[in-house]
Coordinates of C-alpha atoms in Angstrom, one line a residue:
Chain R
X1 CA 37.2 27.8 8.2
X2 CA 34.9 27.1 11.2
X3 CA 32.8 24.9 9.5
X4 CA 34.7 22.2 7.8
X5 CA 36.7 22.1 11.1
X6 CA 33.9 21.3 12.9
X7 CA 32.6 18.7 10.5
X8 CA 36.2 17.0 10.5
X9 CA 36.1 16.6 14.3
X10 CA 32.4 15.4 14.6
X11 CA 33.5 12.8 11.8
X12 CA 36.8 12.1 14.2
X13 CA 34.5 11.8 16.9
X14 CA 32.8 9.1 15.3
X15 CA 35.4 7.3 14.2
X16 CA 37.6 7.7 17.2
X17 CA 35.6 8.9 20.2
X18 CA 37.1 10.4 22.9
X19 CA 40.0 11.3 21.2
X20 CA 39.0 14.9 20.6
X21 CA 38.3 17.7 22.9
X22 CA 34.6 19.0 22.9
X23 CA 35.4 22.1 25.5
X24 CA 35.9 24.8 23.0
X25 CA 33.0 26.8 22.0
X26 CA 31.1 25.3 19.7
X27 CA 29.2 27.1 17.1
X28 CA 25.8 27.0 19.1
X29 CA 27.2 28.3 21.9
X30 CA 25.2 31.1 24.0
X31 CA 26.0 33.6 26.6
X32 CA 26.6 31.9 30.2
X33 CA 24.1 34.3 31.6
X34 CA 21.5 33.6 29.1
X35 CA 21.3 29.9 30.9
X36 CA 18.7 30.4 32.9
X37 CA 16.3 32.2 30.6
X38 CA 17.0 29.5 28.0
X39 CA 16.5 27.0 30.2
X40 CA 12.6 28.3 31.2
X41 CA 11.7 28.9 27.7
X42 CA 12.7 25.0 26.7
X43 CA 10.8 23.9 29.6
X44 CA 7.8 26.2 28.3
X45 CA 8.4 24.5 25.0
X46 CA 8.3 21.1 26.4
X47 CA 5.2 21.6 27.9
X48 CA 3.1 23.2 24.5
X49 CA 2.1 20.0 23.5
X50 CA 0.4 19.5 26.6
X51 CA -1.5 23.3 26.9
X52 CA -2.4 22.9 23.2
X53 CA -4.1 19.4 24.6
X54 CA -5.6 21.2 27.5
X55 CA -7.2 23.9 25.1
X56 CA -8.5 21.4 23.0
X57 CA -10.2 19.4 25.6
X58 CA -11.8 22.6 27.2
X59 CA -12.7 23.8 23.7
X60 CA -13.9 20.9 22.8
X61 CA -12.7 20.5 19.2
X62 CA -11.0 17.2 19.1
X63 CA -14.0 15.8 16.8
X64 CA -16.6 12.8 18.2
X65 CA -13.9 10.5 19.8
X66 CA -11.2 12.0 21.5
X67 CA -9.9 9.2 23.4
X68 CA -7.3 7.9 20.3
X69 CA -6.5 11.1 19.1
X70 CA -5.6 11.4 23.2
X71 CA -4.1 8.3 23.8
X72 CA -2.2 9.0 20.5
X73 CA -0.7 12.8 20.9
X74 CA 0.2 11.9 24.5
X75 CA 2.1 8.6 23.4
X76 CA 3.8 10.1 20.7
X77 CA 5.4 13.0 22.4
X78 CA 6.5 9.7 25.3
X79 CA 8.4 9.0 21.8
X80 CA 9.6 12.3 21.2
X81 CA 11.2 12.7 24.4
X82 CA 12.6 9.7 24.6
X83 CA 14.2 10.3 21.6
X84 CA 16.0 13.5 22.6
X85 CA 16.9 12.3 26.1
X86 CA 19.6 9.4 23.8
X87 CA 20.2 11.9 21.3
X88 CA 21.7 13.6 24.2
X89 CA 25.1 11.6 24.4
X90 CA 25.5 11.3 21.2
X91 CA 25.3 15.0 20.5
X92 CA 27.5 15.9 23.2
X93 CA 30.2 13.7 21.7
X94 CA 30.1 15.8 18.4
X95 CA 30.4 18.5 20.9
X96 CA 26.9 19.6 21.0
X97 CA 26.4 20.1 24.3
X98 CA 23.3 21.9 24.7
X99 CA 21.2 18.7 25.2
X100 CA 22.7 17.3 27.6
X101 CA 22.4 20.1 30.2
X102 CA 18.3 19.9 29.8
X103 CA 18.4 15.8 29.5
X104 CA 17.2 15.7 33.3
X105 CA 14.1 17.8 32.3
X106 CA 13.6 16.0 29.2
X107 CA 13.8 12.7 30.9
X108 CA 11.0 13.9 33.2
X109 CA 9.1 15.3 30.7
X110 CA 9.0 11.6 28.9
X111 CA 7.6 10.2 32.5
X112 CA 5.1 13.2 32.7
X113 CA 3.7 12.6 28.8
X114 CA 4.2 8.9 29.8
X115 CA 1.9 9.4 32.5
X116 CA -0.9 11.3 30.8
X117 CA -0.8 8.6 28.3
X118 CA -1.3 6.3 31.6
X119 CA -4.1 8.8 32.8
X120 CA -6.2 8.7 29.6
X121 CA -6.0 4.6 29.4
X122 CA -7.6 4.8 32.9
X123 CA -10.5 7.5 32.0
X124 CA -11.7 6.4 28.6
X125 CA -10.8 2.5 27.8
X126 CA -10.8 0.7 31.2
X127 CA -13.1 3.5 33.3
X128 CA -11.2 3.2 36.3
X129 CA -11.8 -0.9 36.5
X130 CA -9.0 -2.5 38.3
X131 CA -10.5 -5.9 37.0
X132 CA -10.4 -4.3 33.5
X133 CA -6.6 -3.3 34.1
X134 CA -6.1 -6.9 35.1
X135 CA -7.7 -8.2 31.9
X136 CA -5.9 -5.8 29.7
X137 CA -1.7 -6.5 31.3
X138 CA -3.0 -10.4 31.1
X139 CA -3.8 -10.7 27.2
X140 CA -2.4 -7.9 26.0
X141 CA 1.5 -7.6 25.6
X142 CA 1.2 -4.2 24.2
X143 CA -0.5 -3.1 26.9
X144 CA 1.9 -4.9 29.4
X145 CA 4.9 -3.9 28.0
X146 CA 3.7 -0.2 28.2
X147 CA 2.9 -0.8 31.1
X148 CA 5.9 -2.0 32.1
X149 CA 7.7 0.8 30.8
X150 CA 5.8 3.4 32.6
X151 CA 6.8 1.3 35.6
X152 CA 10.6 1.7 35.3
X153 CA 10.2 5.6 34.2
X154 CA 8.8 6.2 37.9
X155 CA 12.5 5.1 40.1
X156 CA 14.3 7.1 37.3
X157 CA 11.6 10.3 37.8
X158 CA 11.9 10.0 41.5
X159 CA 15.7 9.8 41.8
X160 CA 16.5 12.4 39.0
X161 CA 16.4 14.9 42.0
X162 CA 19.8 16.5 42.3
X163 CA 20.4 15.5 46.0
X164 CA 18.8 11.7 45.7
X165 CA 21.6 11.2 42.6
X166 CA 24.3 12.4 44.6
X167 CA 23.4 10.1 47.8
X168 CA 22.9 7.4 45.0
X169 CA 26.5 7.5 43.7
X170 CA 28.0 5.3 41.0
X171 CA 24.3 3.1 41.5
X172 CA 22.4 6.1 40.1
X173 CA 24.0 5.7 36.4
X174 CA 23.4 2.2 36.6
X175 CA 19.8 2.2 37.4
X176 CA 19.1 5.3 35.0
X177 CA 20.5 3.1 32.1
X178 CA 17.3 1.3 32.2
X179 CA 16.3 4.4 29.8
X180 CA 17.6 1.8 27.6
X181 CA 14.8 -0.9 28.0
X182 CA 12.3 1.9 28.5
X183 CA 13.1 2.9 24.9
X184 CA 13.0 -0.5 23.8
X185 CA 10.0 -1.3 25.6
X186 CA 8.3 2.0 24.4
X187 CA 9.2 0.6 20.5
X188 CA 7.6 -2.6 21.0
X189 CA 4.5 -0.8 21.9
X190 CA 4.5 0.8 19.4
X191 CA 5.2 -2.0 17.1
X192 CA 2.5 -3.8 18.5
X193 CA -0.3 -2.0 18.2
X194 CA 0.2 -0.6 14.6
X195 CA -1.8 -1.5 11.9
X196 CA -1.8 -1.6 8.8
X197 CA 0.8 1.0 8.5
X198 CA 3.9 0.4 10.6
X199 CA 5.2 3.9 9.5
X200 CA 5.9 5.3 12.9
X201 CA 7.3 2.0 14.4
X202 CA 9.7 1.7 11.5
X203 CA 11.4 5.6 11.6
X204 CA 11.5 5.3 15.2
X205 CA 12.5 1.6 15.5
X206 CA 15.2 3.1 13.3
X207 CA 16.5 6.0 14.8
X208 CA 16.2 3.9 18.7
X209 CA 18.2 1.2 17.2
X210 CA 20.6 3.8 15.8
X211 CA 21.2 5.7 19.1
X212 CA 21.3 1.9 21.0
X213 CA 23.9 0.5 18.3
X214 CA 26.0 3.6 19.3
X215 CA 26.3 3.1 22.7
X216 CA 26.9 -0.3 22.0
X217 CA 29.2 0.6 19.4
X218 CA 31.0 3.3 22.2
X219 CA 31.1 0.8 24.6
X220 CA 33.3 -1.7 22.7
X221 CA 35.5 0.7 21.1
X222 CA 36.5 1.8 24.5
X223 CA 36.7 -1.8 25.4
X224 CA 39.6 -2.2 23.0
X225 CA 40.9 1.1 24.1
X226 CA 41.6 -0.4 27.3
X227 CA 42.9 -3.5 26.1
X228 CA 45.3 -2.2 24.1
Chain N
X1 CA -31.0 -21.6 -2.3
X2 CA -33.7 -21.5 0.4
X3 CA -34.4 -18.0 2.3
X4 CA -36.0 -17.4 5.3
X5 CA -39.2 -15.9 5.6
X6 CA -39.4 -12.3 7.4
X7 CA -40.6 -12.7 10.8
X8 CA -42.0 -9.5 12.2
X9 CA -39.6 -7.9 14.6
X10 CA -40.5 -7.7 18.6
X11 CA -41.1 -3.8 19.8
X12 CA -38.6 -1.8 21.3
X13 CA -39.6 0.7 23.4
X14 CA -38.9 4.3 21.8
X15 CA -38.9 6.6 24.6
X16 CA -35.4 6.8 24.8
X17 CA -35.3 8.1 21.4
X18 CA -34.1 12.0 20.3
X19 CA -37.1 13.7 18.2
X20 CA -35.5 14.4 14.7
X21 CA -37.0 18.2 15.9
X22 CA -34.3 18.3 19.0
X23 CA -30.9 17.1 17.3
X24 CA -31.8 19.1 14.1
X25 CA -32.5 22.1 15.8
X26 CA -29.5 21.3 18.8
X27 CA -26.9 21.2 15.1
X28 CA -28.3 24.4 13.4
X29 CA -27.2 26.4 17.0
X30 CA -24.1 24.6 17.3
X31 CA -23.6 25.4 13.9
X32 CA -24.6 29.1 14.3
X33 CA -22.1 29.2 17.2
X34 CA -19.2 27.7 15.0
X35 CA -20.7 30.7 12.5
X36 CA -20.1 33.3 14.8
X37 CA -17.3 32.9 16.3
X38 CA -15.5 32.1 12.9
X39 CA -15.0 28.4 13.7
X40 CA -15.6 25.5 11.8
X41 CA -14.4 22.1 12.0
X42 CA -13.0 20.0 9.4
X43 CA -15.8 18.0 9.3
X44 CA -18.5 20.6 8.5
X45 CA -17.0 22.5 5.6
X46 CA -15.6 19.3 3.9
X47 CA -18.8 17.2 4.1
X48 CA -20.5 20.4 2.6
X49 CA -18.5 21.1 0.3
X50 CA -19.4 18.2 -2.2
X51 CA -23.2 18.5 -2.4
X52 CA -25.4 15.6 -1.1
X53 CA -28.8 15.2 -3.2
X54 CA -31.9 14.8 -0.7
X55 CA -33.4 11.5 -1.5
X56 CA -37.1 9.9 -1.5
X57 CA -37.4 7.2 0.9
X58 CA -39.9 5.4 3.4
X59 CA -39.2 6.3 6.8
X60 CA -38.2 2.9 9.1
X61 CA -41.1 1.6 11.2
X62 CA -41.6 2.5 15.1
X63 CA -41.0 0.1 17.1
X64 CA -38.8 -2.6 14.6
X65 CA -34.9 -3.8 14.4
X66 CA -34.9 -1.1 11.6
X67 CA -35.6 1.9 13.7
X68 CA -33.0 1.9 16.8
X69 CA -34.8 3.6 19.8
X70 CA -31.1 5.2 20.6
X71 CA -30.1 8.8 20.3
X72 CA -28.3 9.4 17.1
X73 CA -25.5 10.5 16.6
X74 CA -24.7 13.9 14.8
X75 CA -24.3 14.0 11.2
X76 CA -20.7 16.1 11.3
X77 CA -19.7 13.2 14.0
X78 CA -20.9 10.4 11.3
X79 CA -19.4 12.0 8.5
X80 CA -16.3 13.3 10.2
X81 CA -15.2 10.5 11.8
X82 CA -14.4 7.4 9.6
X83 CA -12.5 4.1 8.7
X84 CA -11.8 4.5 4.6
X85 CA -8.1 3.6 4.4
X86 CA -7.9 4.5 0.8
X87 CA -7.6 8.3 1.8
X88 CA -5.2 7.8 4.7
X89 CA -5.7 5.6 8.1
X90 CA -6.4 8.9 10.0
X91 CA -10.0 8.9 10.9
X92 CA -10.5 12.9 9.7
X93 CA -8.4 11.7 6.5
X94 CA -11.6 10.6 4.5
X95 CA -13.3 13.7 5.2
X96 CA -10.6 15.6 4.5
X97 CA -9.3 13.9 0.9
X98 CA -12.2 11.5 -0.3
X99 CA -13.7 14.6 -2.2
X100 CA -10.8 13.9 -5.1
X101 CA -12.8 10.4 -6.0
X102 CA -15.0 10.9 -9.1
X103 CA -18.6 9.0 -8.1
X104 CA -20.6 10.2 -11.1
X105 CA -20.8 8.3 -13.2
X106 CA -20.5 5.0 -11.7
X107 CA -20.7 1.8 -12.1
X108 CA -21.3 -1.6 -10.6
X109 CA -20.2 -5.3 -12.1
X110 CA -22.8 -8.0 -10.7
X111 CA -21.7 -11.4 -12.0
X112 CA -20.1 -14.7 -10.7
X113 CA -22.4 -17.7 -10.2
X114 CA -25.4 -15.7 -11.6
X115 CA -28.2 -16.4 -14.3
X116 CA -28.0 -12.7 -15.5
X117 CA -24.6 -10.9 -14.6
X118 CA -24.5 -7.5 -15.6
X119 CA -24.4 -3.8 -14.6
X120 CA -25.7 -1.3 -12.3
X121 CA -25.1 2.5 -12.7
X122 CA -25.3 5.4 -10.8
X123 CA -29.0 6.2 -11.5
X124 CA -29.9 2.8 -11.2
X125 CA -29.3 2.7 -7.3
X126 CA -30.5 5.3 -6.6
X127 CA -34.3 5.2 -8.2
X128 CA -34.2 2.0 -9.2
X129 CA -35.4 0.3 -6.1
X130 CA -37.9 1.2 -3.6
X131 CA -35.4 3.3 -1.0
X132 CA -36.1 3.0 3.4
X133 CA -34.6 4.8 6.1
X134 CA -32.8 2.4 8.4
X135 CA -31.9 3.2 11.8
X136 CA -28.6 1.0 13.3
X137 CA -26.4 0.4 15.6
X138 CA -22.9 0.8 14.1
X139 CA -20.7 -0.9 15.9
X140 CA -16.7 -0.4 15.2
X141 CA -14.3 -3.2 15.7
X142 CA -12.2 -0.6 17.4
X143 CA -14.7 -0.6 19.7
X144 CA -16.3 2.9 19.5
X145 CA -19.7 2.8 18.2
X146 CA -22.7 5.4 16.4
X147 CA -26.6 5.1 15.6
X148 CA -26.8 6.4 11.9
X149 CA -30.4 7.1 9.9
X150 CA -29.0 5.2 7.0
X151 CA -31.4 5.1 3.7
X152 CA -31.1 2.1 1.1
X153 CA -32.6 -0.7 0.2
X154 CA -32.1 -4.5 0.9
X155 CA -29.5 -6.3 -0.6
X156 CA -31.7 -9.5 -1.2
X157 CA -33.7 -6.9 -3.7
X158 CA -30.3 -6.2 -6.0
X159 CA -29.0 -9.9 -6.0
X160 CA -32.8 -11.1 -7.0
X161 CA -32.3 -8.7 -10.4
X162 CA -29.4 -10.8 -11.2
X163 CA -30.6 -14.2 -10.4
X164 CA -28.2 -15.7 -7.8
X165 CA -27.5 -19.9 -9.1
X166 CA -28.2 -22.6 -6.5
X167 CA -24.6 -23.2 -6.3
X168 CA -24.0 -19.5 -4.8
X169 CA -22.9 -19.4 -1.5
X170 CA -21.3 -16.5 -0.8
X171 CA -21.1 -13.2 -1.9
X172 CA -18.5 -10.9 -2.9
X173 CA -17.3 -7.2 -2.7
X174 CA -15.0 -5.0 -4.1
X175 CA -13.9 -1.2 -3.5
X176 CA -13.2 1.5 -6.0
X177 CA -9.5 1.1 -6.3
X178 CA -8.3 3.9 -8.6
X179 CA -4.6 5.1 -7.3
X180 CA -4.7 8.6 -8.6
X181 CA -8.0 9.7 -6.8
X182 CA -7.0 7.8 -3.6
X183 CA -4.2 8.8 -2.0
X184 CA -4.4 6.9 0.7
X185 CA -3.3 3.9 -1.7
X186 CA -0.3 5.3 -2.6
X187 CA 1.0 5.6 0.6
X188 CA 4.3 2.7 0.2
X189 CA 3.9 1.7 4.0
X190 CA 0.3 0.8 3.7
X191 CA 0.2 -3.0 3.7
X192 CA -3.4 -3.5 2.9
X193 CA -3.6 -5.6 -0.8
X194 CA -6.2 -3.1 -3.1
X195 CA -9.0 -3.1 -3.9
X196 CA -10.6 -3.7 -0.4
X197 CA -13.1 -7.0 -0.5
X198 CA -15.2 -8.4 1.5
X199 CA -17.8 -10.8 1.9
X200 CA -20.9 -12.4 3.2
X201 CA -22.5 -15.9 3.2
X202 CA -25.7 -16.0 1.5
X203 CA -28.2 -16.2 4.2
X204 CA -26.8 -13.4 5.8
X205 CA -26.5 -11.4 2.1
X206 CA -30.6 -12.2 1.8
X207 CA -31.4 -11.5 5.8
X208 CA -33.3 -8.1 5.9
X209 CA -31.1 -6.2 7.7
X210 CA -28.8 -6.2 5.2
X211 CA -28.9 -2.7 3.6
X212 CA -27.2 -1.8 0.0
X213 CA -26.8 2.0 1.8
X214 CA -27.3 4.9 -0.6
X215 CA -27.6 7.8 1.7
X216 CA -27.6 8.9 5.5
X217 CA -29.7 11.8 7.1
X218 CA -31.9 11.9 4.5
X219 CA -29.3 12.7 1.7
X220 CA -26.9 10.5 -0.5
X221 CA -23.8 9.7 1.2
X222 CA -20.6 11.9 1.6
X223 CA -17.8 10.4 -0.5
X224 CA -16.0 9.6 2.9
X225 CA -19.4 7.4 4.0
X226 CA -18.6 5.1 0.8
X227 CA -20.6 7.0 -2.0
X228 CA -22.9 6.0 -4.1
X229 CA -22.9 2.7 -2.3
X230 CA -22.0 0.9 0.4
X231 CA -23.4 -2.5 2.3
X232 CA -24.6 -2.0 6.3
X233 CA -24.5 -5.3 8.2
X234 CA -25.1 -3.8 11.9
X235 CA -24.9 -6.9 13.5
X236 CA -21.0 -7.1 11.9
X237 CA -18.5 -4.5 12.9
X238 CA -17.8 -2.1 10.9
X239 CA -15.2 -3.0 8.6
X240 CA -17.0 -5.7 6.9
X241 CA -19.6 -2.2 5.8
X242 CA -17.5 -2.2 2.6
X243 CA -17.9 0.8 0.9
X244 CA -17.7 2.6 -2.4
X245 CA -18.5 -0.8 -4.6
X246 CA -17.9 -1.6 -7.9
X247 CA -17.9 -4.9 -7.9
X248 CA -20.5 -7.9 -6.8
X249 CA -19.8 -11.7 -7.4
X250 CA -21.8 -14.5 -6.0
X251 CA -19.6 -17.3 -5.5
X252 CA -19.3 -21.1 -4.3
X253 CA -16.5 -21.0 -1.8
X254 CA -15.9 -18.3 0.8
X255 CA -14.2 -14.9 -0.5
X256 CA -10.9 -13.8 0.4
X257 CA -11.5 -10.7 2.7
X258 CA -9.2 -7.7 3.2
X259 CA -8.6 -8.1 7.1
X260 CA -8.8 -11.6 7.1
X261 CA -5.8 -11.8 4.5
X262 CA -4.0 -9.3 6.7
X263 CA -4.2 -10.3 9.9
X264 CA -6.5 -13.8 10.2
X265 CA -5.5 -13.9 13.7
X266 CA -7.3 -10.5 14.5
X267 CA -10.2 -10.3 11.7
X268 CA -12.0 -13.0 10.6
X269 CA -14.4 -13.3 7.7
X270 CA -17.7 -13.3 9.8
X271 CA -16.9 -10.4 12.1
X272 CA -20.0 -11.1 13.9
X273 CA -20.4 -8.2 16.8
X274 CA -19.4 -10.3 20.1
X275 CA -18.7 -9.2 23.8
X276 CA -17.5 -12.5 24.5
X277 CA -14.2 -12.9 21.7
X278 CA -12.0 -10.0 22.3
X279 CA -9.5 -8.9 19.4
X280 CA -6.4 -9.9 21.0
X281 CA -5.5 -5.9 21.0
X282 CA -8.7 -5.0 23.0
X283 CA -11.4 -5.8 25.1
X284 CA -14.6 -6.0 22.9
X285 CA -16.9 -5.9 26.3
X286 CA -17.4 -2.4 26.3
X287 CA -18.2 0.7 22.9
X288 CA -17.8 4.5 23.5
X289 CA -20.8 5.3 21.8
X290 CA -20.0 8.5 20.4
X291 CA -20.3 11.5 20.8
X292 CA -17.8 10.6 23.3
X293 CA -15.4 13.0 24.9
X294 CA -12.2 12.8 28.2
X295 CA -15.0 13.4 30.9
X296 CA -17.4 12.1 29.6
X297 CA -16.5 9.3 27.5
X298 CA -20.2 7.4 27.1
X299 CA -19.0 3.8 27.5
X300 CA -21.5 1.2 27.1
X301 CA -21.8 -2.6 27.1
X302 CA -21.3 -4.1 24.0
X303 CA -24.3 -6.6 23.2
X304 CA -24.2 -10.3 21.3
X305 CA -24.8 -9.2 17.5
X306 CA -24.6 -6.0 18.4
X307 CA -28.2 -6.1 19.8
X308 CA -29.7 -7.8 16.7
X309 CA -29.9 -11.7 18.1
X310 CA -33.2 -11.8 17.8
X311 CA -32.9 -11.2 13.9
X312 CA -29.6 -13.2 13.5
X313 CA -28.7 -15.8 16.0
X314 CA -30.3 -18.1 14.0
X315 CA -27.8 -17.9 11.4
X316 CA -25.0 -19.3 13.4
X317 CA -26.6 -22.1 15.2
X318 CA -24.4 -24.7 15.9
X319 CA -21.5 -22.5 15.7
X320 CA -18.4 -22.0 17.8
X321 CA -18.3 -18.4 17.5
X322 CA -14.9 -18.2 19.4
X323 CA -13.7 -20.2 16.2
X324 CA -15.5 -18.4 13.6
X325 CA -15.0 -14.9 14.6

């Protein structure tokens, strides 16, 4: 039985990672040569969110006061994203390793939503003020710490390029862990500037803080490996 | 309790202001286009799918603090776009679900520190007092803002019926809180405590602009406007506009309020419209005044009491409005 195999392993990989071998074909696997066609079509998929967007703005149908429903769409897809890109790892472990090959794109596809949600800030709360930017990283933490993130996302955009990470080395997997405190950063965001309903910024706190706690959780058990 | 006399309001000029002729006949093509090319948006076919009844009312006079010299904004964007948190804390959610809340018949509980407490119903508001259009500023403590034709009557004329006591200092307000029609109460990650309250000091319950609102456009209100009836402070942000009410108590010592129990720190219980206090979350300096869209998103200046100083400074005299936000 295929299955139950499969579900044994992924329940030995989380209980003692690295001790299986994930190089067999896995149930999901596809042709070689349907790579590159896959590829396009999840980088056409990525980008829907952002046509539908475009087509509603030129349409005009996103009601009286687009700027939330904006700022909103554009901020949860950041969330999306960012979800995936840790999900990654994790899934290639259980030998899913379909994810992983596209991570790149989705990583750059959290700073490109990331910076639409940056571009709609600037055109309908602060009108292009610098003073108003000023004003808003200054008393609002929310605001800073989106900021912030957005910040970071732009050295891991510009050296995800293939030839940049190979110059880079051993440094470019250090400085691309900082995904890490982008995610984290990107939670308190959220956190902050909920409501009355903290919905969202409790299923995502929770799935972030699951993906974190298993790196952390990886990082240890290797630890002991070691020491052992 | 004593009660300020009405002083006659200073003229505003009205050349600014859309003829009812223009925006009326601007919706019927925009609605013809929606028609014809087999589009309609939420807001439309909900909002006409409950029937509003057309009411009798005085129009507001030219050139007063009740008749805004602004363009208005369109009825689908007024009644389309709203803050009732008892249907969901989406802004097309009351449009969308607030038709499953039964408004006839209904019935309001007027008591507290009264001489007569007692009852209002349904037919009561709406013939029972002499009805005026009022045009206001709306201003939204999320900072995005309307001008709405809103038709009602002052509140000073319902709390006279009943007979406030000199001890009565404040009012109070409560919500329709009735789970199964409201599904926005049942949601288990809404924090706010039902039913919604709210509430005013007395001078600013008797000042004239306060409106007991029974309709908008010319019609009674659309269940997600806060049907049968709703309080307009325009010089207040939005949220203390509580709608839907069922319940009306004059009291000695300042009411509880929804916001204010849920986050003191960002809503306080006088909510006055001010450029100068921001909510620590946003700048209040600056309103899209909507319609508002990506290119052209109509961002104006926020003004002290939301423009009605003239009619309401005096209220707070003395006041550190910083402190008593």
């Amino acid at each position: 039985m295929v299955i139950p195999s499969r579900w044994l392993d992924s329940i030995k990989a989380w209980i003692l990672p690295g001790t299986i071998n994930n190089s067999g074909a896995s149930l999901f696997s596809i042709p070689a040569a349907w790579n590159p066609a896959f590829r396009a079509a999840v980088f056409i998929a990525c980008l829907i969110p952002f046509l539908v967007l475009v087509n509603a703005v030129a349409s005009n149908s996103l009601g009286p006061d687009p700027a939330e429903h904006l700022m909103h769409v554009t901020g949860e897809w950041v969330m999306r994203f960012l979800v995936l890109v840790l999900l990654a790892t994790p899934l290639a472990r259980y030998g899913w390793l379909r994810l992983v090959r596209y991570r790149r794109m989705l990583g750059l596809f959290v700073w490109f939503y990331a910076t639409l949600h940056l571009l709609v800030f600037a055109q309908v709360f602060i009108g292009w003020s610098g003073e108003q930017l000023i004003e808003e990283l200054a008393e609002r933490p929310y605001v800073l710490v989106g900021f912030l993130a957005w910040v970071i996302l732009v050295p891991l955009g510009v050296t995800s390029a293939q030839a940049i990470r190979r110059k880079m080395g051993r440094h470019w997997r250090t400085l691309h862990k900082l995904i890490y405190v982008v995610a984290v950063l990107g939670w308190l965001h959220l956190l902050w500037l909920s409501r009355s309903d903290v919905g969202d910024a409790v299923v995502y706190g929770l799935i972030i803080a699951t993906l974190l706690v298993y790196r952390v959780r990886h990082v240890l058990v290797n630890a002991s490996a070691k020491a052992s | 309790m004593p009660v300020k006399p009405w002083t006659a309001f200073p003229q505003i000029a009205s050349s600014e202001i859309t003829p009812e002729s223009v925006w009326l006949n601007r919706r019927s093509l925009m609605k013809a286009a929606a028609a014809g090319a087999g589009l309609a948006t939420a807001g439309e076919t909900v909002a006409e799918s409950k029937p509003t009844l057309e009411l009798d009312y005085a129009p507001a006079e030219d050139g007063t603090a009740f008749k805004a010299a602004e363009m208005l904004t369109p009825y689908d964007a007024a009644t389309s776009y709203n803050n009732f948190y008892e249907f969901g804390t989406d802004k097309a959610d009351p449009a969308r679900y607030a038709d499953t809340m039964t408004t006839d018949p209904w019935e309001i509980k007027v008591g507290g520190l009264v001489n007569k407490p007692g009852k209002l119903h349904l037919e009561d508001i709406l013939t029972g007092f002499d009805l005026e259009e009022r045009i206001y500023r709306f201003r939204c403590v999320e900072a995005w803002s309307m001008v709405v034709p809103w038709i009602g009557f002052p509140l000073s004329a319902l709390l006279e019926r009943f007979e406030p006591k000199a001890e009565g200092k404040f009012v109070e307000f409560k919500t329709l809180y009735r789970r199964g029609e409201m599904r926005g109460t049942r949601s288990f990650t809404s924090v706010i405590d039902w039913p919604y309250r709210e509430g005013l000091r007395m001078d600013e319950a008797m000042n004239p602009l306060t409106l007991m609102t029974v309709g908008l456009y010319g019609k009674t209100l659309p269940n997600q406007s806060g049907a049968p009836l709703r309080l307009i402070t325009p010089w207040k942000y939005g949220f203390k506009n509580i709608k839907s009410i069922v319940e009306i108590n004059v009291t000695d010592r300042q009411p509880r309020t929804s916001w204010q129990d849920l986050a003191p720190q960002e809503y306080g219980f006088y909510a006055n419209v001010n450029p100068e206090v921001n909510h620590p979350r946003w700048s209040q300096g600056w309103e899209r005044r909507l319609p508002s869209s990506l290119f052209n998103p109509n961002r104006i200046r926020t003004q002290m009491f939301n423009g009605y100083s003239e009619q309401v400074a005096g209220l707070y005299k003395g006041m550190d409005l910083a402190r008593y936000y």
